[in-house]
Amino acid sequence: MSGLSVRTATLLALALIVVLAPVLFPSSFYYRVGALIFVNGLATMGLVILVGYAGQVSLGHAGFVGIGAYACALGPVYLGLPQILCVVLGAAISALLAFLVGRPILKLKAHYLAVATLGLGILIYMVIYNEGWLTGGPDGMDVQPLGVRELLKDYGIKVGSSELWYWISGVVLLVGAFVALNLHNSPAGRALRSLHDSEVAASTIGIDVARMKLTAFVISSVYASVAGSQVALMNRFVTPDVAGFIHSVELLTMAVLGGAASVMGAVVGATILTALPQVLTVFEDFEHVLLGLIMMLVMIFLREGLVPSLARRMRRSVS
Amino acid sequence: MTILEVEGLGIDFGGLTAVGKVSFSVDRGKIVSVIGPNGAGKTTLFNMISGIYLPTRGCVRLEGRDITGVASHKLAAMGMSRTFQNLMVFQQMTVLQNVMAGRHLTEGVHVLPDLLGLPGSRRRNRESEREAQRLLELVGLARGARREASELSYGGLKRLEIARALATQPKLLLLDEPAAGCNAVETQEIDKLISDIAETGVSILLVEHDMKLVMKISGHVVVMDQGEKISEGRPEVVAHDPRVIEAYLGTEAEGAKTHASG
Amino acid sequence: MAPPPPNNGRRTDRQGWHMSEFLQFLFSGITVGSVYALVALGFILIFNASGVVNFAQGEFVMLGGMITYFTYAAGVPLAAAAVFAIVVTCVVGVALNKLAIEPARGASVVALIIITIGASIFLRGLAQVVFDKQLHRFPSISGDDPIAIGGATILPQSLWIVGGALAAFLALYLFFARTLTGKAVVATANNKLAAQLVGIGTNNMMTLSFALAAAVGALGGVLMTPITLTSYDVGLTLALKGFAGAILGGMGSPFGALVGGLLVGLIEAMTAGYISSEYKDAVAFIVILLVLFVMPNGLFGRSALERV
């Protein structure tokens, strides 16, 4: 990739995928799958920043997805806010929670951090599940529309919901990728990435380890929250499952499958894990078996993830 | 003019004394070496000075300020940086990025501009890159700057750590066995590099196992054995101190000891 | 989510404090706490030998219960079915070590976490396919006639569970303290390289730890099912509560795991009884978080220094 920086190349490739993929779509169902992939890809990018850059694990990120989703479900009903502000509100609440909880939690290392984040995610899930008077409990609740389709209709443009959300989520994904790639080789990004390899060495060059971990946690919570808001707005319905443990694990698997430190990997991981159940509906019963198997196999045989491993192989064959 | 004073510094691990009570000081712009046989407590001493272990007793002063128990990232801001005996290079970065990471304190933390890729972020990046290139030239790694750090040779990694530590613009640089594991040629190069760094006005405290190596470049040597300081002074004086010879012979070659005393 | 523990006690009015009510919560807490203690024992067995936190520990409990049920339903006597379930779970534990943990040698902690979570989801998914999604129970060992104590009642099966936890603890304690093999496991945990140098087959020790942990977990599943019922998805919650117990006990000694597991069960039962039964599952996490922040080494653990 001489001449073209990884950042530019990744952004170009992603933009091309978003624009050109619909050529292959025979029906609006595929737009919907595409939109789901982009939304999951966005949440996964947040984990790329947390897990791949900063080397911290989170087993509770779906909790932030849930906050983003329920912000759009509750905001218009209880606060009378327009949906776009609800997305911002959800992100702000997620960031604030990540900031407050992250301070003590991120002092923990490895499995303790994993369990603490898992606990945080399940606590958020429990609140959504148990406080039925507010959230509809396990039955879920309806979500008011974003209002873009009506707006477009006023201008005489008719667009299907799936198509619309394909483009919205595609653009948001590109923005997310732009931000994550900016961060990668920026001063703050280097400070984050230095934690990944050695926290002790990072501290000896003046990096406030706790503060940088917290920064990564907050940024990644905002990614998850915005993804959650999109899911809610797209489906016009939310259930507590968006915040569930399995969803947290799915997101983490998407990140490590594609390559935890790679923005492109986030999209690849999200594509595989989102498309697989849609394509292999025959295997519906085996969904969890496959998910578990993928997690184990990737970590045993492909520890860096698909994208970095392939990139390495290509570099080697070139040189 | 002293830059670092260590006074009665010691630490116990679970009731066992690893370092007893060690005192010495480092003069500004000088190279001071702490030597001693394996297990003498040199690295433990280093970890206390650099804020990684909390000492059980004693104190450390940097430019007259008590820095005992201060977190290591704050020490870096006060002008102290260090390298590690068992390398701690950021393996997932390029050589250049490793050194640029060392510019963290100069760059400051401006998360939002960095996320949005604003001009200020890019400007700080360019400045860091320029400075990192200069430091890589100083340590002789300028040519492979864009390579993955993990591709460097052992000696290369050692020099990369020194460059990264220098990027924090330290007044005092702590080097933990900078030549351990290097061959004779590499060792000579590192010796030269350390002298060059000292000439730029940076004070250096270095821990070394190999006595011969430090004799040439150090102005002052502190000798440790079994957690205590047993001697200190100019290198040629220390080298002839019977206690030092005893300590080295006693642990390095049990057989030779009988020859020496008999 | 695990099915709620039974509440056989009479609900008295919420105003007053009743000894019988308290006793009822106490019995319920000790019963579930003993199950958590068994899970916690399994955790520390593997953690001590390999430094791996096995998030699939709860699946061993699930397998113990589910396999027993289906074998029993196929006409095999209950005792034989239980033994069969424990043996099969042992094999699963060994397979987990041989097929997923050993090949990942040198992997980061994060990678190992993902592997054991993957194993947990894999086993749960497999149970859903091989068995079913229903709740199951099989008969208690000594019948279902409650024993009255101080105005509260306790099921005979609860006593079996408590006894099982104590027996497993004692057996492990004696194993580590008195047998050569047990000491070899401890040596492997303390210093793998040194253990290898003195001729201990550290791989065998890890396999043994996984087998024992699986057996202890499966035993928990066999004992608890008549009271709490079992289904393919009980593993995760149990794993987390057992982990809370292990952390509370200091992540080291079998004694710590026993006490830690019991405490988590008691706190949970009291929360369910006096505060909110909806949030009783939250108790384990709050315990985990509090312990980690306030006393990171648990009640009985020792501190460790990071080597540089």
mmCIF file of N, CA, C and O in Angstrom, chain A residues 11 49 53 174-184 219 223, chain B residues 114-116:
data_model
loop_
_atom_site.group_PDB
_atom_site.id
_atom_site.type_symbol
_atom_site.label_atom_id
_atom_site.label_comp_id
_atom_site.label_asym_id
_atom_site.label_seq_id
_atom_site.Cartn_x
_atom_site.Cartn_y
_atom_site.Cartn_z
ATOM 1 N N LEU A 11 -10.788 3.943 4.289
ATOM 2 C CA LEU A 11 -11.981 4.770 4.083
ATOM 3 C C LEU A 11 -12.518 4.613 2.665
ATOM 4 O O LEU A 11 -13.724 4.468 2.459
ATOM 5 N N ILE A 49 -11.529 0.047 19.301
ATOM 6 C CA ILE A 49 -10.791 1.071 20.040
ATOM 7 C C ILE A 49 -10.463 0.585 21.448
ATOM 8 O O ILE A 49 -9.350 0.742 21.933
ATOM 9 N N TYR A 53 -7.096 -1.347 20.267
ATOM 10 C CA TYR A 53 -6.116 -0.285 20.529
ATOM 11 C C TYR A 53 -5.587 -0.385 21.957
ATOM 12 O O TYR A 53 -4.403 -0.494 22.185
ATOM 13 N N LEU A 174 -19.256 5.128 8.022
ATOM 14 C CA LEU A 174 -18.091 5.815 7.454
ATOM 15 C C LEU A 174 -17.569 6.887 8.409
ATOM 16 O O LEU A 174 -16.355 7.033 8.584
ATOM 17 N N VAL A 175 -18.496 7.604 9.038
ATOM 18 C CA VAL A 175 -18.065 8.611 10.017
ATOM 19 C C VAL A 175 -17.326 7.930 11.169
ATOM 20 O O VAL A 175 -16.256 8.372 11.599
ATOM 21 N N GLY A 176 -17.903 6.820 11.638
ATOM 22 C CA GLY A 176 -17.267 6.069 12.724
ATOM 23 C C GLY A 176 -15.874 5.599 12.343
ATOM 24 O O GLY A 176 -14.937 5.682 13.133
ATOM 25 N N ALA A 177 -15.748 5.111 11.107
ATOM 26 C CA ALA A 177 -14.446 4.630 10.638
ATOM 27 C C ALA A 177 -13.466 5.790 10.544
ATOM 28 O O ALA A 177 -12.290 5.670 10.934
ATOM 29 N N PHE A 178 -13.942 6.928 10.035
ATOM 30 C CA PHE A 178 -13.107 8.118 9.919
ATOM 31 C C PHE A 178 -12.525 8.486 11.288
ATOM 32 O O PHE A 178 -11.322 8.697 11.442
ATOM 33 N N VAL A 179 -13.392 8.508 12.296
ATOM 34 C CA VAL A 179 -12.958 8.880 13.645
ATOM 35 C C VAL A 179 -11.966 7.851 14.203
ATOM 36 O O VAL A 179 -10.907 8.209 14.723
ATOM 37 N N ALA A 180 -12.296 6.574 14.057
ATOM 38 C CA ALA A 180 -11.422 5.531 14.610
ATOM 39 C C ALA A 180 -10.061 5.535 13.920
ATOM 40 O O ALA A 180 -9.036 5.298 14.558
ATOM 41 N N LEU A 181 -10.061 5.810 12.621
ATOM 42 C CA LEU A 181 -8.792 5.832 11.887
ATOM 43 C C LEU A 181 -7.976 7.076 12.234
ATOM 44 O O LEU A 181 -6.747 7.018 12.318
ATOM 45 N N ASN A 182 -8.661 8.198 12.421
ATOM 46 C CA ASN A 182 -7.959 9.401 12.881
ATOM 47 C C ASN A 182 -7.233 9.119 14.178
ATOM 48 O O ASN A 182 -6.083 9.490 14.377
ATOM 49 N N LEU A 183 -7.972 8.453 15.070
ATOM 50 C CA LEU A 183 -7.435 8.194 16.399
ATOM 51 C C LEU A 183 -6.189 7.310 16.324
ATOM 52 O O LEU A 183 -5.220 7.533 17.035
ATOM 53 N N HIS A 184 -6.216 6.339 15.409
ATOM 54 C CA HIS A 184 -5.189 5.307 15.387
ATOM 55 C C HIS A 184 -3.769 5.864 15.422
ATOM 56 O O HIS A 184 -2.953 5.460 16.240
ATOM 57 N N ILE A 219 -15.205 6.456 24.748
ATOM 58 C CA ILE A 219 -15.374 6.535 23.294
ATOM 59 C C ILE A 219 -16.125 5.312 22.787
ATOM 60 O O ILE A 219 -17.081 5.405 22.005
ATOM 61 N N TYR A 223 -19.877 4.738 20.648
ATOM 62 C CA TYR A 223 -20.088 3.940 19.423
ATOM 63 C C TYR A 223 -21.240 2.952 19.629
ATOM 64 O O TYR A 223 -22.137 2.839 18.800
ATOM 65 N N ASP B 114 -8.004 14.940 18.147
ATOM 66 C CA ASP B 114 -7.396 13.721 17.603
ATOM 67 C C ASP B 114 -8.446 12.838 16.937
ATOM 68 O O ASP B 114 -8.188 12.206 15.909
ATOM 69 N N LEU B 115 -9.623 12.767 17.534
ATOM 70 C CA LEU B 115 -10.689 11.947 16.951
ATOM 71 C C LEU B 115 -11.143 12.522 15.615
ATOM 72 O O LEU B 115 -11.432 11.787 14.668
ATOM 73 N N LEU B 116 -11.193 13.848 15.544
ATOM 74 C CA LEU B 116 -11.719 14.481 14.333
ATOM 75 C C LEU B 116 -10.627 14.746 13.308
ATOM 76 O O LEU B 116 -10.908 15.197 12.203
#
